[in-house]
mmCIF file of C-alpha atoms in Angstrom:
data_model
loop_
_atom_site.group_PDB
_atom_site.id
_atom_site.type_symbol
_atom_site.label_atom_id
_atom_site.label_comp_id
_atom_site.label_asym_id
_atom_site.label_seq_id
_atom_site.Cartn_x
_atom_site.Cartn_y
_atom_site.Cartn_z
ATOM 1 C CA MET A 279 28.889 -11.018 -17.196
ATOM 2 C CA ASP A 280 30.499 -7.786 -16.036
ATOM 3 C CA SER A 281 32.961 -8.215 -13.159
ATOM 4 C CA ARG A 282 32.540 -4.705 -11.808
ATOM 5 C CA ASP A 283 31.534 -4.175 -8.206
ATOM 6 C CA PRO A 284 27.699 -4.299 -7.928
ATOM 7 C CA ALA A 285 27.676 -0.815 -6.420
ATOM 8 C CA ASP A 286 29.285 0.521 -9.615
ATOM 9 C CA GLN A 287 26.562 -1.078 -11.747
ATOM 10 C CA THR A 288 23.714 0.712 -9.979
ATOM 11 C CA ARG A 289 22.508 3.785 -11.849
ATOM 12 C CA ILE A 290 19.679 5.034 -9.623
ATOM 13 C CA VAL A 291 18.109 4.054 -6.284
ATOM 14 C CA SER A 292 14.780 5.267 -4.923
ATOM 15 C CA ILE A 293 13.036 4.429 -1.621
ATOM 16 C CA ASN A 294 9.242 4.525 -1.507
ATOM 17 C CA PRO A 295 7.585 7.220 0.647
ATOM 18 C CA TRP A 296 7.128 4.850 3.616
ATOM 19 C CA GLY A 297 10.658 3.463 3.590
ATOM 20 C CA SER A 298 9.457 -0.108 3.003
ATOM 21 C CA LEU A 299 10.636 -0.730 -0.565
ATOM 22 C CA ARG A 300 13.427 0.402 -2.822
ATOM 23 C CA ALA A 301 13.641 0.487 -6.606
ATOM 24 C CA TRP A 302 16.880 0.559 -8.524
ATOM 25 C CA LEU A 303 18.253 0.400 -12.038
ATOM 26 C CA ASP A 304 21.477 -1.427 -12.780
ATOM 27 C CA ASP A 305 23.683 -2.137 -15.768
ATOM 28 C CA ASP A 306 25.938 -5.217 -15.669
ATOM 29 C CA GLY A 307 27.545 -4.503 -19.030
ATOM 30 C CA GLU A 308 25.261 -6.851 -20.980
ATOM 31 C CA THR A 309 21.795 -5.813 -19.863
ATOM 32 C CA VAL A 310 19.972 -3.063 -17.996
ATOM 33 C CA TYR A 311 17.387 -4.183 -15.411
ATOM 34 C CA PHE A 312 14.904 -2.405 -13.130
ATOM 35 C CA HIS A 313 14.333 -4.000 -9.696
ATOM 36 C CA LEU A 314 12.106 -3.840 -6.615
ATOM 37 C CA GLY A 315 13.154 -5.181 -3.232
ATOM 38 C CA PRO A 316 13.070 -4.558 0.527
ATOM 39 C CA SER A 317 14.582 -1.221 1.475
ATOM 40 C CA GLY A 318 16.975 -2.820 3.946
ATOM 41 C CA GLY A 319 18.426 -5.549 1.705
ATOM 42 C CA GLN A 320 20.159 -6.219 -1.577
ATOM 43 C CA ALA A 321 17.873 -8.956 -2.945
ATOM 44 C CA ALA A 322 15.124 -8.169 -5.453
ATOM 45 C CA PHE A 323 11.725 -9.857 -5.488
ATOM 46 C CA GLY A 324 10.757 -8.234 -8.770
ATOM 47 C CA SER A 325 12.989 -7.525 -11.785
ATOM 48 C CA VAL A 326 12.231 -6.483 -15.339
ATOM 49 C CA TRP A 327 14.538 -6.232 -18.347
ATOM 50 C CA VAL A 328 14.916 -2.696 -19.718
ATOM 51 C CA ARG A 329 17.524 -2.978 -22.487
ATOM 52 C CA ASN A 330 20.227 -5.169 -24.005
ATOM 53 C CA ASN A 331 23.542 -3.374 -24.360
ATOM 54 C CA GLY A 332 24.606 -5.395 -27.399
ATOM 55 C CA PRO A 333 23.191 -7.800 -29.989
ATOM 56 C CA ALA A 334 20.268 -9.914 -28.863
ATOM 57 C CA PRO A 335 20.417 -13.699 -29.155
ATOM 58 C CA GLU A 336 18.414 -15.170 -32.030
ATOM 59 C CA ILE A 337 16.625 -17.729 -29.852
ATOM 60 C CA GLY A 338 15.379 -17.384 -26.307
ATOM 61 C CA ARG A 339 15.360 -19.954 -23.550
ATOM 62 C CA ALA A 340 13.493 -23.203 -24.123
ATOM 63 C CA VAL A 341 11.838 -22.841 -20.714
ATOM 64 C CA ALA A 342 10.690 -19.783 -18.810
ATOM 65 C CA PRO A 343 13.390 -18.220 -16.612
ATOM 66 C CA ALA A 344 13.165 -18.636 -12.865
ATOM 67 C CA PRO A 345 11.751 -15.666 -10.913
ATOM 68 C CA GLY A 346 14.434 -13.003 -10.647
ATOM 69 C CA GLU A 347 16.753 -14.689 -13.155
ATOM 70 C CA ARG A 348 18.575 -12.232 -15.382
ATOM 71 C CA GLY A 349 19.250 -12.701 -19.082
ATOM 72 C CA LEU A 350 19.347 -11.178 -22.554
ATOM 73 C CA GLN A 351 15.960 -10.541 -24.125
ATOM 74 C CA PRO A 352 15.849 -12.524 -27.438
ATOM 75 C CA ARG A 353 15.852 -10.754 -30.799
ATOM 76 C CA ARG A 354 12.175 -11.286 -31.653
ATOM 77 C CA HIS A 355 11.178 -9.634 -28.365
ATOM 78 C CA THR A 356 13.334 -6.479 -28.684
ATOM 79 C CA ARG A 357 12.850 -3.230 -30.599
ATOM 80 C CA HIS A 358 16.599 -2.720 -31.108
ATOM 81 C CA ALA A 359 18.121 -6.055 -32.022
ATOM 82 C CA ASP A 360 21.687 -4.667 -31.874
ATOM 83 C CA GLY A 361 21.197 -3.269 -28.390
ATOM 84 C CA ARG A 362 20.581 0.172 -26.977
ATOM 85 C CA PRO A 363 22.894 0.910 -24.041
ATOM 86 C CA LEU A 364 22.282 3.793 -21.660
ATOM 87 C CA GLU A 365 24.152 6.968 -22.516
ATOM 88 C CA ARG A 366 26.058 9.353 -20.286
ATOM 89 C CA GLY A 367 24.052 12.311 -19.110
ATOM 90 C CA GLN A 368 20.650 10.708 -19.471
ATOM 91 C CA VAL A 369 18.198 11.742 -16.747
ATOM 92 C CA LEU A 370 16.859 8.746 -14.805
ATOM 93 C CA GLU A 371 13.755 8.995 -12.611
ATOM 94 C CA VAL A 372 11.739 6.527 -10.524
ATOM 95 C CA LEU A 373 8.059 7.296 -9.942
ATOM 96 C CA TRP A 374 6.230 5.262 -7.279
ATOM 97 C CA PHE A 375 2.641 4.112 -7.675
ATOM 98 C CA GLU A 376 0.220 5.617 -5.154
ATOM 99 C CA GLU A 377 0.165 2.239 -3.354
ATOM 100 C CA GLY A 378 3.946 2.360 -2.881
ATOM 101 C CA ASP A 379 4.291 -1.269 -4.072
ATOM 102 C CA GLY A 380 5.148 -0.667 -7.735
ATOM 103 C CA ALA A 381 7.215 1.833 -9.679
ATOM 104 C CA ALA A 382 7.809 3.270 -13.126
ATOM 105 C CA LEU A 383 11.140 4.166 -14.689
ATOM 106 C CA PHE A 384 11.584 7.292 -16.813
ATOM 107 C CA ILE A 385 14.607 8.058 -18.992
ATOM 108 C CA ASP A 386 14.929 11.655 -20.207
ATOM 109 C CA GLY A 387 11.317 12.263 -19.199
ATOM 110 C CA GLU A 388 9.913 9.335 -21.205
ATOM 111 C CA LEU A 389 8.292 6.282 -19.655
ATOM 112 C CA GLU A 390 10.689 3.359 -20.108
ATOM 113 C CA ALA A 391 9.553 0.479 -17.851
ATOM 114 C CA VAL A 392 6.927 -0.408 -15.263
ATOM 115 C CA LEU A 393 7.294 -2.872 -12.393
ATOM 116 C CA PRO A 394 3.846 -3.381 -10.812
ATOM 117 C CA SER A 395 3.210 -5.279 -7.584
ATOM 118 C CA TRP A 396 2.187 -8.380 -9.516
ATOM 119 C CA GLY A 397 5.506 -8.524 -11.400
ATOM 120 C CA GLY A 398 7.092 -11.940 -10.845
ATOM 121 C CA ILE A 399 3.775 -13.811 -10.599
ATOM 122 C CA GLY A 400 3.766 -16.650 -13.113
ATOM 123 C CA GLU A 401 5.722 -15.854 -16.280
ATOM 124 C CA PHE A 402 5.076 -12.106 -16.038
ATOM 125 C CA ARG A 403 8.071 -9.973 -15.013
ATOM 126 C CA GLY A 404 7.055 -6.411 -15.882
ATOM 127 C CA TYR A 405 6.722 -4.050 -18.842
ATOM 128 C CA ALA A 406 9.343 -2.267 -20.949
ATOM 129 C CA VAL A 407 9.046 0.066 -23.937
ATOM 130 C CA GLU A 408 12.021 -1.692 -25.560
ATOM 131 C CA ALA A 409 10.234 -5.075 -25.394
ATOM 132 C CA ARG A 410 8.137 -6.542 -28.199
ATOM 133 C CA GLY A 411 5.327 -8.952 -27.455
ATOM 134 C CA ARG A 412 5.595 -11.130 -24.354
ATOM 135 C CA GLY A 413 9.274 -11.850 -23.955
ATOM 136 C CA PRO A 414 10.787 -14.002 -21.186
ATOM 137 C CA TYR A 415 12.212 -11.016 -19.282
ATOM 138 C CA ALA A 416 9.758 -8.210 -20.142
ATOM 139 C CA TRP A 417 6.414 -7.697 -21.838
ATOM 140 C CA GLU A 418 5.765 -4.947 -24.338
ATOM 141 C CA LEU A 419 4.647 -1.575 -22.966
ATOM 142 C CA VAL A 420 2.635 0.086 -25.701
ATOM 143 C CA LEU A 421 1.447 3.649 -25.208
ATOM 144 C CA PRO A 422 -1.274 4.752 -24.746
ATOM 145 C CA ASN A 423 -1.832 2.044 -22.174
ATOM 146 C CA PRO A 424 -3.887 1.683 -18.956
ATOM 147 C CA LEU A 425 -0.631 1.546 -17.014
ATOM 148 C CA GLY A 426 0.450 4.775 -18.683
ATOM 149 C CA VAL A 427 -2.714 6.388 -17.336
ATOM 150 C CA ARG A 428 -1.977 4.907 -13.921
ATOM 151 C CA VAL A 429 1.533 6.341 -13.947
ATOM 152 C CA ALA A 430 0.229 9.778 -14.970
ATOM 153 C CA ARG A 431 -2.285 9.664 -12.121
ATOM 154 C CA ALA A 432 0.466 8.767 -9.672
ATOM 155 C CA ARG A 433 2.540 11.743 -10.805
ATOM 156 C CA ALA A 434 -0.445 14.073 -10.388
ATOM 157 C CA HIS A 435 -1.083 12.627 -6.907
ATOM 158 C CA TRP A 436 2.490 13.100 -5.672
ATOM 159 C CA ASP A 437 2.711 16.579 -7.196
ATOM 160 C CA ALA A 438 -0.507 17.635 -5.446
ATOM 161 C CA LEU A 439 0.612 16.115 -2.154
ATOM 162 C CA ASN A 440 4.154 17.484 -2.248
ATOM 163 C CA HIS A 441 3.061 20.999 -3.207
ATOM 164 C CA GLY A 442 0.515 21.217 -0.400
ATOM 165 C CA GLY A 443 -2.724 21.321 -2.347
ATOM 166 C CA LEU A 444 -4.062 17.838 -1.617
ATOM 167 C CA TRP A 445 -3.724 17.418 2.145
ATOM 168 C CA PRO A 446 -6.020 20.322 3.200
ATOM 169 C CA HIS A 447 -8.683 19.032 0.796
ATOM 170 C CA VAL A 448 -8.431 15.477 2.182
ATOM 171 C CA GLN A 449 -8.573 16.683 5.793
ATOM 172 C CA ALA A 450 -11.640 18.821 5.128
ATOM 173 C CA ALA A 451 -13.475 16.055 3.243
ATOM 174 C CA ASP A 452 -12.816 13.420 5.926
ATOM 175 C CA ARG A 453 -13.728 15.713 8.791
ATOM 176 C CA ALA A 454 -16.957 16.875 7.109
ATOM 177 C CA HIS A 455 -18.080 13.292 6.471
ATOM 178 C CA LEU A 456 -17.345 12.174 10.030
ATOM 179 C CA GLU A 457 -18.987 15.205 11.645
ATOM 180 C CA ALA A 458 -22.115 14.634 9.554
ATOM 181 C CA ARG A 459 -22.325 10.973 10.602
ATOM 182 C CA ILE A 460 -20.990 11.069 14.184
ATOM 183 C CA GLY A 461 -21.111 14.530 15.723
ATOM 184 C CA PRO A 462 -18.924 17.522 16.513
ATOM 185 C CA PHE A 463 -15.172 17.438 15.973
ATOM 186 C CA GLU A 464 -13.177 17.647 19.198
ATOM 187 C CA ALA A 465 -9.416 17.296 18.620
ATOM 188 C CA ALA A 466 -6.806 16.154 16.114
ATOM 189 C CA TRP A 467 -3.285 14.693 16.189
ATOM 190 C CA ALA A 468 -0.657 14.562 13.442
ATOM 191 C CA VAL A 469 0.681 11.000 13.341
ATOM 192 C CA THR A 470 3.272 10.828 10.551
ATOM 193 C CA PRO A 471 6.864 12.038 10.240
ATOM 194 C CA PRO A 472 7.513 14.801 7.693
ATOM 195 C CA GLU A 473 8.973 12.469 5.050
ATOM 196 C CA GLU A 474 5.854 10.266 4.831
ATOM 197 C CA PRO A 475 2.492 11.056 3.207
ATOM 198 C CA PRO A 476 0.513 12.909 5.894
ATOM 199 C CA ARG A 477 -1.992 11.228 8.184
ATOM 200 C CA ALA A 478 -3.897 12.435 11.230
ATOM 201 C CA VAL A 479 -6.246 11.098 13.893
ATOM 202 C CA ALA A 480 -9.309 13.052 15.012
ATOM 203 C CA SER A 481 -11.887 12.575 17.749
ATOM 204 C CA PHE A 482 -15.630 13.261 17.574
ATOM 205 C CA ARG A 483 -18.426 13.405 20.154
ATOM 206 C CA THR A 484 -21.700 11.624 19.456
ATOM 207 C CA GLY A 485 -23.880 13.747 21.740
ATOM 208 C CA TRP A 486 -25.546 10.662 23.233
ATOM 209 C CA GLU A 487 -25.941 10.267 26.985
ATOM 210 C CA HIS A 488 -22.922 8.432 28.462
ATOM 211 C CA ALA A 489 -21.603 8.405 24.916
ATOM 212 C CA PRO A 490 -18.273 7.083 23.725
ATOM 213 C CA LEU A 491 -15.693 9.283 22.123
ATOM 214 C CA ILE A 492 -15.045 8.108 18.565
ATOM 215 C CA PHE A 493 -11.578 8.392 17.049
ATOM 216 C CA SER A 494 -10.856 8.043 13.343
ATOM 217 C CA THR A 495 -7.894 8.120 11.014
ATOM 218 C CA ILE A 496 -7.821 11.130 8.693
ATOM 219 C CA GLY A 497 -6.245 10.928 5.254
ATOM 220 C CA MET A 498 -5.573 7.195 5.344
ATOM 221 C CA ALA A 499 -7.921 6.604 2.405
ATOM 222 C CA ALA A 500 -6.077 9.152 0.265
ATOM 223 C CA GLN A 501 -3.682 6.325 -0.658
ATOM 224 C CA PRO A 502 -4.900 3.003 -2.078
ATOM 225 C CA MET A 503 -3.510 0.088 -0.071
ATOM 226 C CA PRO A 504 -0.732 -2.119 -1.482
ATOM 227 C CA ARG A 505 -0.848 -5.758 -2.611
ATOM 228 C CA ILE A 506 -4.642 -6.021 -2.761
ATOM 229 C CA GLU A 507 -4.634 -5.572 -6.536
ATOM 230 C CA ALA A 508 -2.569 -8.747 -6.930
ATOM 231 C CA GLU A 509 -4.953 -10.723 -4.700
ATOM 232 C CA ARG A 510 -8.514 -9.598 -5.414
ATOM 233 C CA ASP A 511 -10.471 -8.845 -8.573
ATOM 234 C CA ASP A 512 -12.690 -6.394 -6.651
ATOM 235 C CA PHE A 513 -9.741 -4.355 -5.373
ATOM 236 C CA LEU A 514 -11.218 -1.028 -6.535
ATOM 237 C CA ALA A 515 -14.056 -1.490 -4.038
ATOM 238 C CA ARG A 516 -11.721 -2.397 -1.161
ATOM 239 C CA HIS A 517 -8.384 -0.619 -1.533
ATOM 240 C CA ARG A 518 -9.217 2.546 0.452
ATOM 241 C CA ALA A 519 -9.983 2.439 4.173
ATOM 242 C CA GLN A 520 -10.296 4.493 7.328
ATOM 243 C CA VAL A 521 -9.991 2.937 10.803
ATOM 244 C CA LEU A 522 -12.060 3.984 13.840
ATOM 245 C CA LEU A 523 -12.072 3.125 17.522
ATOM 246 C CA ALA A 524 -14.671 4.094 20.160
ATOM 247 C CA SER A 525 -14.208 4.178 23.926
ATOM 248 C CA THR A 526 -15.973 5.661 26.943
ATOM 249 C CA ARG A 527 -12.557 5.933 28.627
ATOM 250 C CA PRO A 528 -10.325 7.603 26.030
ATOM 251 C CA GLY A 529 -6.585 7.726 26.502
ATOM 252 C CA ASP A 530 -3.426 8.720 24.650
ATOM 253 C CA TRP A 531 -3.041 5.134 23.449
ATOM 254 C CA ILE A 532 -5.967 5.508 21.017
ATOM 255 C CA PRO A 533 -4.526 8.188 18.689
ATOM 256 C CA ARG A 534 -1.165 6.438 18.995
ATOM 257 C CA LEU A 535 -2.691 3.095 17.976
ATOM 258 C CA LEU A 536 -4.721 4.574 15.123
ATOM 259 C CA GLY A 537 -1.634 6.446 13.958
ATOM 260 C CA GLU A 538 0.176 3.111 13.679
ATOM 261 C CA LEU A 539 -2.766 1.563 11.815
ATOM 262 C CA ALA A 540 -2.938 4.561 9.451
ATOM 263 C CA ARG A 541 0.587 3.723 8.238
ATOM 264 C CA TYR A 542 0.521 -0.047 8.710
ATOM 265 C CA PRO A 543 -0.475 -1.269 5.199
ATOM 266 C CA TRP A 544 2.239 0.735 3.433
ATOM 267 C CA ARG A 545 4.993 0.044 5.933
ATOM 268 C CA GLU A 546 4.195 -3.690 6.003
ATOM 269 C CA LEU A 547 3.243 -3.929 2.300
ATOM 270 C CA THR A 548 -0.137 -5.501 2.920
ATOM 271 C CA TRP A 549 -3.800 -4.536 2.997
ATOM 272 C CA ILE A 550 -6.457 -4.616 5.703
ATOM 273 C CA GLY A 551 -10.154 -5.331 5.502
ATOM 274 C CA ASP A 552 -13.236 -6.721 7.215
ATOM 275 C CA GLY A 553 -12.374 -9.590 9.563
ATOM 276 C CA HIS A 554 -8.612 -8.999 9.547
ATOM 277 C CA VAL A 555 -6.576 -9.001 12.751
ATOM 278 C CA VAL A 556 -3.608 -6.678 13.332
ATOM 279 C CA VAL A 557 -1.176 -7.191 16.212
ATOM 280 C CA ALA A 558 -0.569 -3.963 18.139
ATOM 281 C CA PRO A 559 0.848 -4.536 21.640
ATOM 282 C CA SER A 560 0.418 -0.917 22.842
ATOM 283 C CA ILE A 561 -3.391 -1.224 23.111
ATOM 284 C CA ASP A 562 -4.879 0.253 26.328
ATOM 285 C CA ALA A 563 -1.574 -0.055 28.132
ATOM 286 C CA ASP A 564 -2.732 2.102 31.075
ATOM 287 C CA ALA A 565 -6.174 0.687 31.910
ATOM 288 C CA ALA A 566 -5.474 -2.898 30.827
ATOM 289 C CA PRO A 567 -1.723 -3.445 30.376
ATOM 290 C CA GLY A 568 -1.009 -6.385 28.089
ATOM 291 C CA ARG A 569 -4.593 -7.611 28.019
ATOM 292 C CA PHE A 570 -5.358 -6.645 24.415
ATOM 293 C CA PRO A 571 -2.417 -7.409 22.098
ATOM 294 C CA ALA A 572 -4.346 -7.090 18.810
ATOM 295 C CA VAL A 573 -7.381 -5.539 17.140
ATOM 296 C CA LEU A 574 -10.104 -7.152 15.071
ATOM 297 C CA LEU A 575 -11.215 -4.962 12.156
ATOM 298 C CA LEU A 576 -14.926 -5.067 11.314
ATOM 299 C CA ALA A 577 -16.982 -3.234 8.719
ATOM 300 C CA GLU A 578 -20.193 -3.921 10.661
ATOM 301 C CA PRO A 579 -19.331 -4.517 14.321
ATOM 302 C CA PRO A 580 -21.875 -5.868 16.831
ATOM 303 C CA PRO A 581 -23.930 -3.303 18.794
ATOM 304 C CA SER A 582 -22.732 -2.029 22.163
ATOM 305 C CA ALA A 583 -25.371 -1.691 24.925
ATOM 306 C CA GLY A 584 -28.009 -2.240 22.249
ATOM 307 C CA ARG A 585 -26.810 0.645 20.085
ATOM 308 C CA ALA A 586 -25.360 0.124 16.618
ATOM 309 C CA ALA A 587 -22.240 1.903 15.464
ATOM 310 C CA PRO A 588 -22.821 5.059 13.408
ATOM 311 C CA GLY A 589 -23.244 4.353 9.699
ATOM 312 C CA LEU A 590 -20.224 5.738 7.902
ATOM 313 C CA THR A 591 -20.440 4.253 4.417
ATOM 314 C CA GLY A 592 -21.091 6.431 1.388
ATOM 315 C CA GLN A 593 -17.896 8.461 1.321
ATOM 316 C CA ARG A 594 -15.794 8.325 -1.853
ATOM 317 C CA ASP A 595 -12.348 9.615 -2.594
ATOM 318 C CA ARG A 596 -11.779 12.332 -5.172
ATOM 319 C CA GLY A 597 -11.484 9.697 -7.938
ATOM 320 C CA GLY A 598 -14.761 8.010 -7.034
ATOM 321 C CA ASP A 599 -13.461 4.934 -5.178
ATOM 322 C CA PRO A 600 -15.509 3.957 -2.088
ATOM 323 C CA ILE A 601 -13.887 4.547 1.294
ATOM 324 C CA ASN A 602 -14.380 1.610 3.644
ATOM 325 C CA PRO A 603 -14.757 2.336 7.385
ATOM 326 C CA LEU A 604 -13.276 -0.371 9.610
ATOM 327 C CA TRP A 605 -13.915 -0.451 13.354
ATOM 328 C CA ALA A 606 -10.957 -1.554 15.475
ATOM 329 C CA ILE A 607 -12.057 -3.869 18.304
ATOM 330 C CA PRO A 608 -9.270 -4.600 20.837
ATOM 331 C CA ILE A 609 -9.077 -8.367 21.441
ATOM 332 C CA THR A 610 -7.312 -10.625 23.941
ATOM 333 C CA ALA A 611 -4.605 -13.150 23.112
ATOM 334 C CA GLY A 612 -7.140 -15.980 23.374
ATOM 335 C CA GLU A 613 -9.553 -14.177 21.061
ATOM 336 C CA HIS A 614 -6.721 -13.596 18.615
ATOM 337 C CA GLU A 615 -6.017 -17.326 18.559
ATOM 338 C CA LEU A 616 -9.714 -18.011 17.990
ATOM 339 C CA ALA A 617 -9.788 -15.579 15.059
ATOM 340 C CA GLU A 618 -6.671 -17.183 13.572
ATOM 341 C CA ARG A 619 -8.255 -20.613 13.919
ATOM 342 C CA GLU A 620 -11.875 -19.927 12.947
ATOM 343 C CA GLY A 621 -11.775 -16.526 11.253
ATOM 344 C CA GLY A 622 -12.609 -12.974 12.275
ATOM 345 C CA GLY A 623 -16.297 -13.525 11.533
ATOM 346 C CA ALA A 624 -16.517 -16.303 14.128
ATOM 347 C CA LEU A 625 -14.970 -14.049 16.773
ATOM 348 C CA ALA A 626 -17.356 -11.221 15.847
ATOM 349 C CA GLU A 627 -20.297 -13.602 16.357
ATOM 350 C CA ARG A 628 -19.033 -14.562 19.820
ATOM 351 C CA LEU A 629 -18.567 -10.924 20.779
ATOM 352 C CA GLY A 630 -22.062 -10.094 19.576
ATOM 353 C CA ALA A 631 -23.590 -13.045 21.445
ATOM 354 C CA ALA A 632 -21.929 -11.786 24.642
ATOM 355 C CA GLY A 633 -23.345 -8.297 24.105
ATOM 356 C CA LEU A 634 -19.911 -6.880 23.309
ATOM 357 C CA GLY A 635 -19.564 -4.628 20.326
ATOM 358 C CA TRP A 636 -17.945 -1.598 18.769
ATOM 359 C CA VAL A 637 -17.234 0.407 21.969
ATOM 360 C CA HIS A 638 -14.048 -0.678 23.724
ATOM 361 C CA ASP A 639 -14.416 -1.751 27.369
ATOM 362 C CA ALA A 640 -11.157 -2.517 29.140
ATOM 363 C CA GLY A 641 -12.962 -4.565 31.805
ATOM 364 C CA ARG A 642 -15.025 -6.777 29.507
ATOM 365 C CA ALA A 643 -15.053 -10.559 29.623
ATOM 366 C CA ASP A 644 -12.863 -12.707 27.369
ATOM 367 C CA VAL A 645 -15.073 -14.632 24.902
ATOM 368 C CA ALA A 646 -12.446 -17.116 23.685
#
C-alpha cells in the first residue's frame, strides 16, 4: 500500500447540494476508488473500485470482501489486466443524483463509475466502466444502461435548476395546483439558503367561514427523496412529496417549520411518508411553547369540525411521477411515544375518534 498522506491521495472531493454527503476519488498507488461518506467525516459507507494501477491478480478472494474493504480487482473482472492508472491533466467530475444520495464519476467527460445509494448492500459495491461482470469490488457498467439514463437526467435537472429555467416552472405548477384545490394564494416565503436547491412555503385561503389558513411547501417535490429506492419497490409512487399544515391561528412558526420539513429528507438522508413522525421542537412556540415537539404526517388526515381536508392528489411532476401531499399534524410528547409504540395509524385513529383532525388547534386535548 502507498505510504503517502491520505490527503495527497485524494484527487477530487464534492459535497452534495444539501451539505449532507461528500463524494471523493482517491488513488493509493495500487488502486483508484470512488467513495461516499458523511460530509463532516473521513469514513466512507460506500466505496467502489474504479481502476487498478498495475497488473491485476489472477485469482480474486475466496470470500466476498467486507463492506468498505479495499483491494485489487482480479484479472477476469477487469478490462485492462495490466492496469490503467489515472493520467496527469485528466478532468475529473462528480455528478450527484437528484436525490443527493448517490453520485457518478466522469473522467474527461466520460462516465467512469456510479455509486448509488444501495451500494454496499449485500455483495454489491457499485458500478465501474473498467469492471467486467460482477467483480468483488465493482460490477460492470455497460452503456447504454438504465443508470446511464439516470445520470443524464440528473445532469439535465441540475443544469435547468442552476441556469434558472426550472424553479419558475416548479413554483407556477405548484401554486396553480394548490389554488385550484384550496383557494386564493395569499403569501410566500423563501426558505432555503442560496447554495441549496430552492424551496418556498406559501399560504392559501379556503374561503370557508371561520376557515383555516393552509400553508404548503413549494418546490419540495421537484427533488425525489433519498434512500427510499433502497427500501421500497414502489419508490416511484412515493419518492416525491409536499407537506401542508392548516391552522386557524397562523404564526411565523408555520412557514419556519415547513421550511425545515422541505429540506429535512435531503439533509438527514431519509424519506418521509404517510404515518411517519418527524421531531421538530419549534412547533407553535408562541401559543403552546413546548407542547408539540413533533408532527405526524398523514396522507388522509381525520376531519376537523366535520370537514375533510381538501383533496390534493392528482398532481404529477414534469416527469410523470405522482406528488404525494402529506398533512403535518402537531403532536404532543405522549402522542409521539404512542406513535412510536403502536404506529402513526393508531395515533391517527385516536385523533379521529376525539374529533381532532387536519387543522391545528393549540388548545386541543392530548389523546395519548
